[in-house]
Short mmCIF file of C-alpha atoms and ligand atoms in Angstrom, two decimals:
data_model
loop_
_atom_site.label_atom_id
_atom_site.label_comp_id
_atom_site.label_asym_id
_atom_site.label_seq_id
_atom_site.Cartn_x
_atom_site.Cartn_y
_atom_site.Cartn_z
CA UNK A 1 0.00 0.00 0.00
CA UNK A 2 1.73 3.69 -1.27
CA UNK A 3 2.85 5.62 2.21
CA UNK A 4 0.93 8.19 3.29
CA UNK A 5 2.83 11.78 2.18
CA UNK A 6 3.26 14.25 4.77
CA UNK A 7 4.21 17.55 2.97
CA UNK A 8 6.62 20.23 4.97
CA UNK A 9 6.18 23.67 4.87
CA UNK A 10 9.46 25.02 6.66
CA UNK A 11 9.45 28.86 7.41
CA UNK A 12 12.61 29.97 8.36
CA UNK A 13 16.35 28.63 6.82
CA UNK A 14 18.75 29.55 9.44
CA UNK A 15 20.04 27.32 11.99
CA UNK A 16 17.02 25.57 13.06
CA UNK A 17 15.51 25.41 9.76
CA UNK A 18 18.91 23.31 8.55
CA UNK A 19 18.54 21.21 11.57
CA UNK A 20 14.73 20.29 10.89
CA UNK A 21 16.00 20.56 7.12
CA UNK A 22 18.21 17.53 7.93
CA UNK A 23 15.69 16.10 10.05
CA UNK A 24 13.31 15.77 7.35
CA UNK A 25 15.85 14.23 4.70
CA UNK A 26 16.92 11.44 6.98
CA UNK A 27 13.97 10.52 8.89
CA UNK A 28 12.22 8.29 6.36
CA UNK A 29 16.15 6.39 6.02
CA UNK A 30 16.20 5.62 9.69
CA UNK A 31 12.61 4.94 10.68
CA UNK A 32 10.14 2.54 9.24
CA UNK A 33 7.45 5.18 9.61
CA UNK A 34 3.77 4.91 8.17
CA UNK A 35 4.04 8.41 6.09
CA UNK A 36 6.28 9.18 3.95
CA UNK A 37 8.34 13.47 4.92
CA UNK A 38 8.41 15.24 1.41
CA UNK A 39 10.21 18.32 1.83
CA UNK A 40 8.41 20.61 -0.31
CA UNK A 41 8.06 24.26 0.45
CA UNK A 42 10.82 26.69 2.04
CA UNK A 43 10.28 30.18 3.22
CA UNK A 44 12.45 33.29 3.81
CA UNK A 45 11.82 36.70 3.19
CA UNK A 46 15.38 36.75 1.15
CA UNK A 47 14.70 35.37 -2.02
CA UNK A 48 18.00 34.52 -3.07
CA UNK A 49 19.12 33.28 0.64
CA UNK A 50 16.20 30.98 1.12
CA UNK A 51 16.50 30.12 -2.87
CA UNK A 52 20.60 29.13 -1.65
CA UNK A 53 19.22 26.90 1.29
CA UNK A 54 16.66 25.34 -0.75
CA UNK A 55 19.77 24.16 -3.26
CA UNK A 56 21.63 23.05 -0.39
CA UNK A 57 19.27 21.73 1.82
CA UNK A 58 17.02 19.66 -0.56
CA UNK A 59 13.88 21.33 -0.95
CA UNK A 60 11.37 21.46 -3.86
CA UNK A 61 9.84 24.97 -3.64
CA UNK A 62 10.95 28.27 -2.61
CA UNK A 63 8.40 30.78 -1.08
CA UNK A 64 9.04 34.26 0.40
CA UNK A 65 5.98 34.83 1.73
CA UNK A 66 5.17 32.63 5.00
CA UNK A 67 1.18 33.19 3.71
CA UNK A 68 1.18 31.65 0.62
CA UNK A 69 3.13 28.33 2.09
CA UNK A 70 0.09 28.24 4.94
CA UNK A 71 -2.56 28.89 2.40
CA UNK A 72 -1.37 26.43 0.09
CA UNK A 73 -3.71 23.33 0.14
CA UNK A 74 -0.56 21.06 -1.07
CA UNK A 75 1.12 21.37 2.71
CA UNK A 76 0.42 19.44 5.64
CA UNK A 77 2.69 20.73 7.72
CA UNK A 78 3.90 24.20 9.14
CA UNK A 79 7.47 24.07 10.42
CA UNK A 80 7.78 27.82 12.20
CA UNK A 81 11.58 27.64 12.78
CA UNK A 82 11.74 31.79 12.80
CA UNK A 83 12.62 34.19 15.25
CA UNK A 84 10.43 33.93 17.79
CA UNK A 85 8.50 37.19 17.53
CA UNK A 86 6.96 35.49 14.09
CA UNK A 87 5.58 32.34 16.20
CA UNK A 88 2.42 33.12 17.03
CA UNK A 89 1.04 34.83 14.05
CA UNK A 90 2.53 31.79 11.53
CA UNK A 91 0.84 29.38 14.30
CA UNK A 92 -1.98 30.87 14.12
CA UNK A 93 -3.25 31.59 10.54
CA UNK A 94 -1.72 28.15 9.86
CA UNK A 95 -4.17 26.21 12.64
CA UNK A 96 -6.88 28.30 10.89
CA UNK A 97 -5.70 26.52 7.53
CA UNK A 98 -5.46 22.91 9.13
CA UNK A 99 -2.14 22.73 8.60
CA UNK A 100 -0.24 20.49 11.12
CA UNK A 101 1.79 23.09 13.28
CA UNK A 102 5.53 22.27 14.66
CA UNK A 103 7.17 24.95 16.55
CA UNK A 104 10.78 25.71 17.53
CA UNK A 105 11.34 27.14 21.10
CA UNK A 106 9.74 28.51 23.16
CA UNK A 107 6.58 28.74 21.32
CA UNK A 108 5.41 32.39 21.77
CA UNK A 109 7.78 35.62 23.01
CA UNK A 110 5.17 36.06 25.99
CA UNK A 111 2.57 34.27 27.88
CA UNK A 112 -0.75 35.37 25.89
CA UNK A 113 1.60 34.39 23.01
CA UNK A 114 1.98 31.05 23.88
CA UNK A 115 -1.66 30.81 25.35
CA UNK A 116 -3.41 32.34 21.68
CA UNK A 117 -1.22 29.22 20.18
CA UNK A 118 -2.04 26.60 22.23
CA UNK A 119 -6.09 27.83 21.96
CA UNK A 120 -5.65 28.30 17.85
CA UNK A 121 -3.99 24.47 17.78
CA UNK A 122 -7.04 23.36 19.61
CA UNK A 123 -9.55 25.19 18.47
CA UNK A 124 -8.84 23.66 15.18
CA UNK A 125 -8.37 20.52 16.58
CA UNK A 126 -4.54 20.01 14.83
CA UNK A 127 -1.30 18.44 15.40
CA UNK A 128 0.91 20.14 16.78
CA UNK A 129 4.57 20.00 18.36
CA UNK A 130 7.65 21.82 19.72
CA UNK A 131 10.83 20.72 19.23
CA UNK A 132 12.39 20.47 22.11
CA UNK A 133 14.47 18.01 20.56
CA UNK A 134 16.69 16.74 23.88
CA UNK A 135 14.21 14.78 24.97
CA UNK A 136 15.11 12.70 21.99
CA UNK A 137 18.80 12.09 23.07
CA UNK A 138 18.59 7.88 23.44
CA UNK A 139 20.77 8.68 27.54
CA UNK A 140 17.43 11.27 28.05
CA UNK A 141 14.87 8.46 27.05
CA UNK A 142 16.49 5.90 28.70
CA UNK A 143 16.79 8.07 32.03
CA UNK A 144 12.68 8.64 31.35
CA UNK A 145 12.38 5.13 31.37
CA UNK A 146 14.45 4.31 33.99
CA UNK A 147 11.91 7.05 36.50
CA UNK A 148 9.32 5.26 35.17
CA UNK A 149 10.68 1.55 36.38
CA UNK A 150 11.10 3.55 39.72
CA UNK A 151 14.76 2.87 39.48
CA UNK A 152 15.66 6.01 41.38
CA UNK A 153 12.96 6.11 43.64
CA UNK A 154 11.55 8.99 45.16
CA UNK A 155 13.07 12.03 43.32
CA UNK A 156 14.76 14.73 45.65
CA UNK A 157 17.08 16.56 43.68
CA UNK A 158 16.86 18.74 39.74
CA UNK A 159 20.00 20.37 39.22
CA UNK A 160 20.28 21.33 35.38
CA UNK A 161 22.48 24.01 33.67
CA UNK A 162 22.82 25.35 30.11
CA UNK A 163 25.97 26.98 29.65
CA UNK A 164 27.70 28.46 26.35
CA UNK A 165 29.71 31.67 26.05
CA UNK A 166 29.57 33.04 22.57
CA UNK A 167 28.15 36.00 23.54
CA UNK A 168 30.82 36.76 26.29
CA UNK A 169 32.86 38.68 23.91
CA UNK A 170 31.54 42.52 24.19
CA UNK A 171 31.86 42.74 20.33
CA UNK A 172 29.80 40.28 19.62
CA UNK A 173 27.02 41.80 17.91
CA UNK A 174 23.58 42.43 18.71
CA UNK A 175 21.46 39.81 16.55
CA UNK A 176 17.93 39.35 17.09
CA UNK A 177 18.41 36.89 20.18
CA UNK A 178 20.05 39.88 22.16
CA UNK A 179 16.82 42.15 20.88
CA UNK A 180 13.43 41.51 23.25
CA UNK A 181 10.98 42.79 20.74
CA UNK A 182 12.14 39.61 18.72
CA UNK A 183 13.44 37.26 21.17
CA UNK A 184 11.48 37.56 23.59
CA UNK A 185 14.04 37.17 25.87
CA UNK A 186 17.53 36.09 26.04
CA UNK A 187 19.05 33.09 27.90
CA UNK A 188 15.76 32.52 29.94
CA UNK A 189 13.23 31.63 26.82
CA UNK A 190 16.49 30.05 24.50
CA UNK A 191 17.79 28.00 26.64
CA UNK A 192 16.59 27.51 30.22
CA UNK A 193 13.57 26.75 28.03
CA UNK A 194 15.46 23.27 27.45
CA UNK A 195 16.10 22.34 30.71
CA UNK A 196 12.49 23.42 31.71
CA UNK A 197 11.27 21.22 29.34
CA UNK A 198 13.68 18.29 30.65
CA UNK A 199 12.85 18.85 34.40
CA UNK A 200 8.71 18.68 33.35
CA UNK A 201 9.42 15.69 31.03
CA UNK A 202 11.39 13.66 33.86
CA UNK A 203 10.53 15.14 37.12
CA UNK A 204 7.48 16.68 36.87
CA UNK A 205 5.11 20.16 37.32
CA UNK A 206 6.91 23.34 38.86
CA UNK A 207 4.66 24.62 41.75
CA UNK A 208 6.93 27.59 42.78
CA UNK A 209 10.12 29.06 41.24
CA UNK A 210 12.74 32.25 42.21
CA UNK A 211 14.72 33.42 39.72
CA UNK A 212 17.58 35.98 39.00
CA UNK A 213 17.66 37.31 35.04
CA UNK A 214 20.90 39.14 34.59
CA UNK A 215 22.49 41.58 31.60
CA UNK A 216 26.00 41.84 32.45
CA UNK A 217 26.82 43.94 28.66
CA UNK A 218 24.58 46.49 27.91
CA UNK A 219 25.69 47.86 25.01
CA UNK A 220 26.74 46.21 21.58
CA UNK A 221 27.82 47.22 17.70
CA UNK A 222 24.40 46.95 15.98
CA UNK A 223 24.81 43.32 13.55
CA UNK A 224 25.23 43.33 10.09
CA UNK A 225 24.50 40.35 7.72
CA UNK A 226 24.01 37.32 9.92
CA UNK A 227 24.82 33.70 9.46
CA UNK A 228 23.62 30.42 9.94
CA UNK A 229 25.51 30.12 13.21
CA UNK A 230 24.17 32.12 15.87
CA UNK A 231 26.52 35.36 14.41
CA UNK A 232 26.69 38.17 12.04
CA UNK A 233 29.21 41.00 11.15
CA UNK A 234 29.37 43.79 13.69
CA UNK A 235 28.88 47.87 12.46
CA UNK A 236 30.65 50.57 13.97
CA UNK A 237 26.90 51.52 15.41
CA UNK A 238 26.07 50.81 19.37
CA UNK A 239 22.57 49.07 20.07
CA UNK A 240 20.88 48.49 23.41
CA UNK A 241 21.18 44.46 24.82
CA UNK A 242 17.51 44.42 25.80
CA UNK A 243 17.76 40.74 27.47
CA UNK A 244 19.49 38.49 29.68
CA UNK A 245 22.55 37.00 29.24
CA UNK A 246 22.41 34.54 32.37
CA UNK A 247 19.06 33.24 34.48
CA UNK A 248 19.21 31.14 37.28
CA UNK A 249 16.17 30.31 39.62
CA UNK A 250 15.46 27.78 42.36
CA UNK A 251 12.44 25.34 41.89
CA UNK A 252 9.90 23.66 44.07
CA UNK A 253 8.04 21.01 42.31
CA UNK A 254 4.81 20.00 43.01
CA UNK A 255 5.61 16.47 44.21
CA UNK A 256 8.43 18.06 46.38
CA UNK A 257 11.27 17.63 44.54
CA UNK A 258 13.31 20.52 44.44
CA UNK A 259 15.33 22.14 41.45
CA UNK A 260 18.10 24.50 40.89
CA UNK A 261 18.56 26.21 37.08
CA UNK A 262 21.55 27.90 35.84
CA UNK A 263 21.45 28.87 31.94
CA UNK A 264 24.13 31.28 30.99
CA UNK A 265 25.20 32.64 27.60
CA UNK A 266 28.36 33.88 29.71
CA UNK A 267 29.74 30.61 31.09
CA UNK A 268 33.40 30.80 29.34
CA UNK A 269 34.62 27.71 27.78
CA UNK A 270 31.40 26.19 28.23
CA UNK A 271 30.13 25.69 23.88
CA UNK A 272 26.67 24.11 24.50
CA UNK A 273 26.86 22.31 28.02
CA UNK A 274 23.58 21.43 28.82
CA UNK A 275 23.58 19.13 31.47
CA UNK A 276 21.61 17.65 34.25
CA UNK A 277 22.10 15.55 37.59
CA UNK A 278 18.82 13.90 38.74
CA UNK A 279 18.87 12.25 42.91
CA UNK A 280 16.70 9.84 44.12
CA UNK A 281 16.17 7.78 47.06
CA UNK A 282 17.53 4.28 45.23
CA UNK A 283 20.23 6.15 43.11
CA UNK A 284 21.15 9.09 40.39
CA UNK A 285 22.01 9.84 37.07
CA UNK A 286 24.13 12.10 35.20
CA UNK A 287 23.26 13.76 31.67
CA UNK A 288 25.89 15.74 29.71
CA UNK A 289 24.86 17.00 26.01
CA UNK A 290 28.78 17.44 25.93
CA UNK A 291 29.22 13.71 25.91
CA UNK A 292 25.26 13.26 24.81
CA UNK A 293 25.64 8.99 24.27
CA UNK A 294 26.55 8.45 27.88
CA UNK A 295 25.14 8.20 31.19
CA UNK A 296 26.36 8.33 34.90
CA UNK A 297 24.26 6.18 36.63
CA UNK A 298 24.52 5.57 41.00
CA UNK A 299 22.85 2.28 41.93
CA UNK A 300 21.86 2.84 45.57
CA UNK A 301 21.06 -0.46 46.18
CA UNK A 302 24.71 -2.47 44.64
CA UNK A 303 26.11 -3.80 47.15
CA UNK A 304 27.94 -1.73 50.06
CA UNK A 305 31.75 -1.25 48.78
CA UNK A 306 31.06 -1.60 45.46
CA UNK A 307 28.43 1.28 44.80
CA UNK A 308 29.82 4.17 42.33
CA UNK A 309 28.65 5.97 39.53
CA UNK A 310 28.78 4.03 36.48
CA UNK A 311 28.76 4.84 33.02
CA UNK A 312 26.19 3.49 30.55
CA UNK A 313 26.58 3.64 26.87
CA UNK A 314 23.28 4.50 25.56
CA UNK A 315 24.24 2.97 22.17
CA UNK A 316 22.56 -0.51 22.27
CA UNK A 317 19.55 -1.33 20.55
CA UNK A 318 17.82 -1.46 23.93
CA UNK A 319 18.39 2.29 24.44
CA UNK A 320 15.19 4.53 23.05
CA UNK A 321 16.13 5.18 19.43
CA UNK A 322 20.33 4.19 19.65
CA UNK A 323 18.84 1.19 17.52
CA UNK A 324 17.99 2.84 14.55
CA UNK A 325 21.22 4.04 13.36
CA UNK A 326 23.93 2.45 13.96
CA UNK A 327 25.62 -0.82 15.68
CA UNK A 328 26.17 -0.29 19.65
CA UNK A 329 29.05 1.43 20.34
CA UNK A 330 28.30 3.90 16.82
CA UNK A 331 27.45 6.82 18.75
CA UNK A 332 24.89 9.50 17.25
CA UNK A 333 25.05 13.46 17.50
CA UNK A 334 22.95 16.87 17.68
CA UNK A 335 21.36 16.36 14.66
CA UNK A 336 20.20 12.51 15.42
CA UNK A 337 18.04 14.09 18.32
CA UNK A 338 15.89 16.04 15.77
CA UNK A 339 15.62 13.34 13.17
CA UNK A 340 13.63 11.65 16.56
CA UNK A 341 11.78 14.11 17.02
CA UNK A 342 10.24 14.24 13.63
CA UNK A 343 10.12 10.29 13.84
CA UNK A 344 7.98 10.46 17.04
CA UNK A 345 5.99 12.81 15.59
CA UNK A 346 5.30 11.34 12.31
CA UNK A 347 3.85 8.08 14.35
CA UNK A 348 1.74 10.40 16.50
CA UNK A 349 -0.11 12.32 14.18
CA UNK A 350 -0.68 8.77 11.85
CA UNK A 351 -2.08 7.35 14.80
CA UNK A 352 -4.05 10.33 15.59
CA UNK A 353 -2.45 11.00 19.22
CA UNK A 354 -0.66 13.59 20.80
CA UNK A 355 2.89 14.75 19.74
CA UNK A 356 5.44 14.61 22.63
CA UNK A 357 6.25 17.54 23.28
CA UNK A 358 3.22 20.27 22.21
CA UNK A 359 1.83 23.03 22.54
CA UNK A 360 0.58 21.73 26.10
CA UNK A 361 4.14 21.38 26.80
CA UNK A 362 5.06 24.75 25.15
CA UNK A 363 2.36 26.61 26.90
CA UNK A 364 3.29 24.99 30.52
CA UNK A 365 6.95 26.09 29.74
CA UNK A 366 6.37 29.27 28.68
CA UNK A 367 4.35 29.50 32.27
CA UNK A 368 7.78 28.81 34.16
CA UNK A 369 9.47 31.07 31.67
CA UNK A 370 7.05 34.06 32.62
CA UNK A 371 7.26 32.83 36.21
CA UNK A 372 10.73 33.09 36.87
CA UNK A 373 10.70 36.99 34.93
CA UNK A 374 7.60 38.13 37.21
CA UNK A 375 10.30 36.67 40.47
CA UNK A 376 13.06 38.60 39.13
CA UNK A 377 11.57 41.24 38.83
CA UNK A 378 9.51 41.17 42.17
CA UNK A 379 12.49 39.48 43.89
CA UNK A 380 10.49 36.99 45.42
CA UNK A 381 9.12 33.20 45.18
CA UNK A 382 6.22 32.95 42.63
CA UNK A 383 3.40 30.28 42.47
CA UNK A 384 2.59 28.80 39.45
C1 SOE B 401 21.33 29.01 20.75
O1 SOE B 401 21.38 29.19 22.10
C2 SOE B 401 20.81 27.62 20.43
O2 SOE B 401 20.84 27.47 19.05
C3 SOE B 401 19.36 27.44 20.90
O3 SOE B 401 18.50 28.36 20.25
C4 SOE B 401 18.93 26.01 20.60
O4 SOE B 401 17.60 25.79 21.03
C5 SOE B 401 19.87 25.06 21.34
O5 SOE B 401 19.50 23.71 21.09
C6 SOE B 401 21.30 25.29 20.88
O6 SOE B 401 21.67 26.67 21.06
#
């Protein structure tokens, strides 16, 4: 029986949109999945940029106008992989359309963002997802399924941080992640965001959080033409930083757990460290992006003298999606964690079910986001 053909819309070409770009070329190689990913529409207001990735990337279509690529009856799917100041107003006309509607991070700049997205996806009654792609990483999976088996017990402890530093160079210029009015905001939504999403996904609901958001350079040369990597060329011009470039906040959880959250875009030396230690009353775990196929694991109950952490390749074809590539010990990257995604959320919409994560997820995310600004701000706890 021919596949079902799921057609991709992808607005935005940048760095996300070549990581959901490659994503959707590999997906169908990897995965026996019931639809078939035809990557047939990009859009960027650039014509001859977008026109470039489209070459390079694989795509049949070229659009520079995000409306025509919802309005077209051809696509099933919306990929928003903009800035996030374009989120909700893509999400929104494109849940109108029926269009399928995947979102990068966080979903909206603000709260009523995030909430007008998460109504429009069910008022319309369409599949929808966020990629918050980590969860995909086989060592995250396998430390889900390991909470689930209740092989750590009772969970005490969430201590996650997100550190890079390209940013901590004061000429670095000021590209639209440093700029609120399209950001949203800076560290907080980018990439605490990530380990939000990873303490909700393992641990649970936040019930109270304090937080700290912090600008320690105020001032930088306005960019020039960006690139595909987070940067751009810097003009002799000054510009206002109008977000943070570190947030930190404590947690309570509502099943008493307690967390501690430390993103930084300042952390020197530190290239895309986002890491996590989970305890428990029968053990802990360790996750490192930096060394993303492996995972420190504390056994609480081995026997007394020979207890330690241990290290667990999460390469065998027991480990959440390790299988799919490669023989154990053939470890996977970044880009694998995306290809997942899209895997997972292929099945879900074939079989009619909920993509893990959505817009529920985005929406309860970009509640702990908003949380943690109203405590800085207020310098105080805040309930959720
Ligand atoms: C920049 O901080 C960034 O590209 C984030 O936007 C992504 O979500 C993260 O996965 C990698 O770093």
């Amino acid at each position: 029986m021919a596949k079902k053909q799921l057609n991709v819309g992808l607005i935005g070409y940048q760095f996300m949109g070549k990581a959901h770009s490659n994503a959707y070329r590999q997906v169908n190689r990897f995965f026996d999945l019931p639809a078939q990913i035809n990557m047939h529409t990009i859009c960027g207001r650039n014509e001859a940029a977008v026109t470039a990735a489209a070459e390079t990337m694989g795509w049949a279509n070229v659009e520079t106008d995000w409306r025509k690529v919802v309005a077209n009856p051809e696509i099933d799917i919306i990929d928003i992989s903009t800035p996030g100041n374009l989120h909700a107003e893509i999400a929104i006309e494109a849940a109108k359309a029926g269009k399928a509607v995947w979102c990068e991070k966080p979903i909206g700049n603000t709260l009523p963002e995030a909430k007008a997205m998460l109504d429009a996806v069910q008022a319309a009654g369409v599949p929808n997802a966020v990629f918050h792609n980590y969860r995909k990483a086989p060592a995250v999976a396998l430390v889900k399924k390991m909470i689930e088996e209740g092989k750590l017990g009772t969970i005490y402890h969430f201590r996650a941080v997100y550190l890079q530093d390209w940013i901590a160079d004061p000429n670095f210029p000021l590209v639209w992640r440093l700029q609120k009015e399209i950001a949203g905001s800076g560290t907080h939504g980018d990439i605490n965001a990530h380990i939000i999403d990873l303490a909700r996904h393992l641990v649970g609901e936040f019930d109270e959080v304090c937080g700290h958001l912090h600008t320690f350079i105020k001032q930088r040369p306005i960019a020039g033409a960006i690139n595909d990597k987070l940067g751009a060329e810097a003009t002799s011009e000054m510009g206002e930083v109008t977000v943070d470039d570190a947030a930190m906040f404590l947690a309570k959880f509502k099943n008493g757990a307690l967390g501690t959250f430390e993103a930084s875009r300042f952390a020197v030396g530190r290239k895309n460290k986002n890491s996590f230690e989970i305890n428990g009353s029968k053990g802990s775990v360790v996750f490192n992006l930096e060394k993303m196929n492996e995972l420190e694991y504390y056994n609480a109950e081995d026997p007394e003298g020979y207890q330690g952490f241990r290290l667990i390749q999460a390469t065998e074809a027991v480990h959440p999606y390790a299988g799919q590539f490669w023989p154990v010990g053939h470890i996977i990257g970044y880009e694998h964690t995306f290809v997942n995604l899209v895997a997972d959320a292929v099945t879900a919409m074939c079989a009619g079910t909920p993509i893990s994560p959505d817009f529920v997820d985005g929406y309860e995310n970009q509640r702990v986001l908003d949380a943690v600004e109203v405590s800085s701000e207020n310098r105080g706890w805040v309930s959720l």
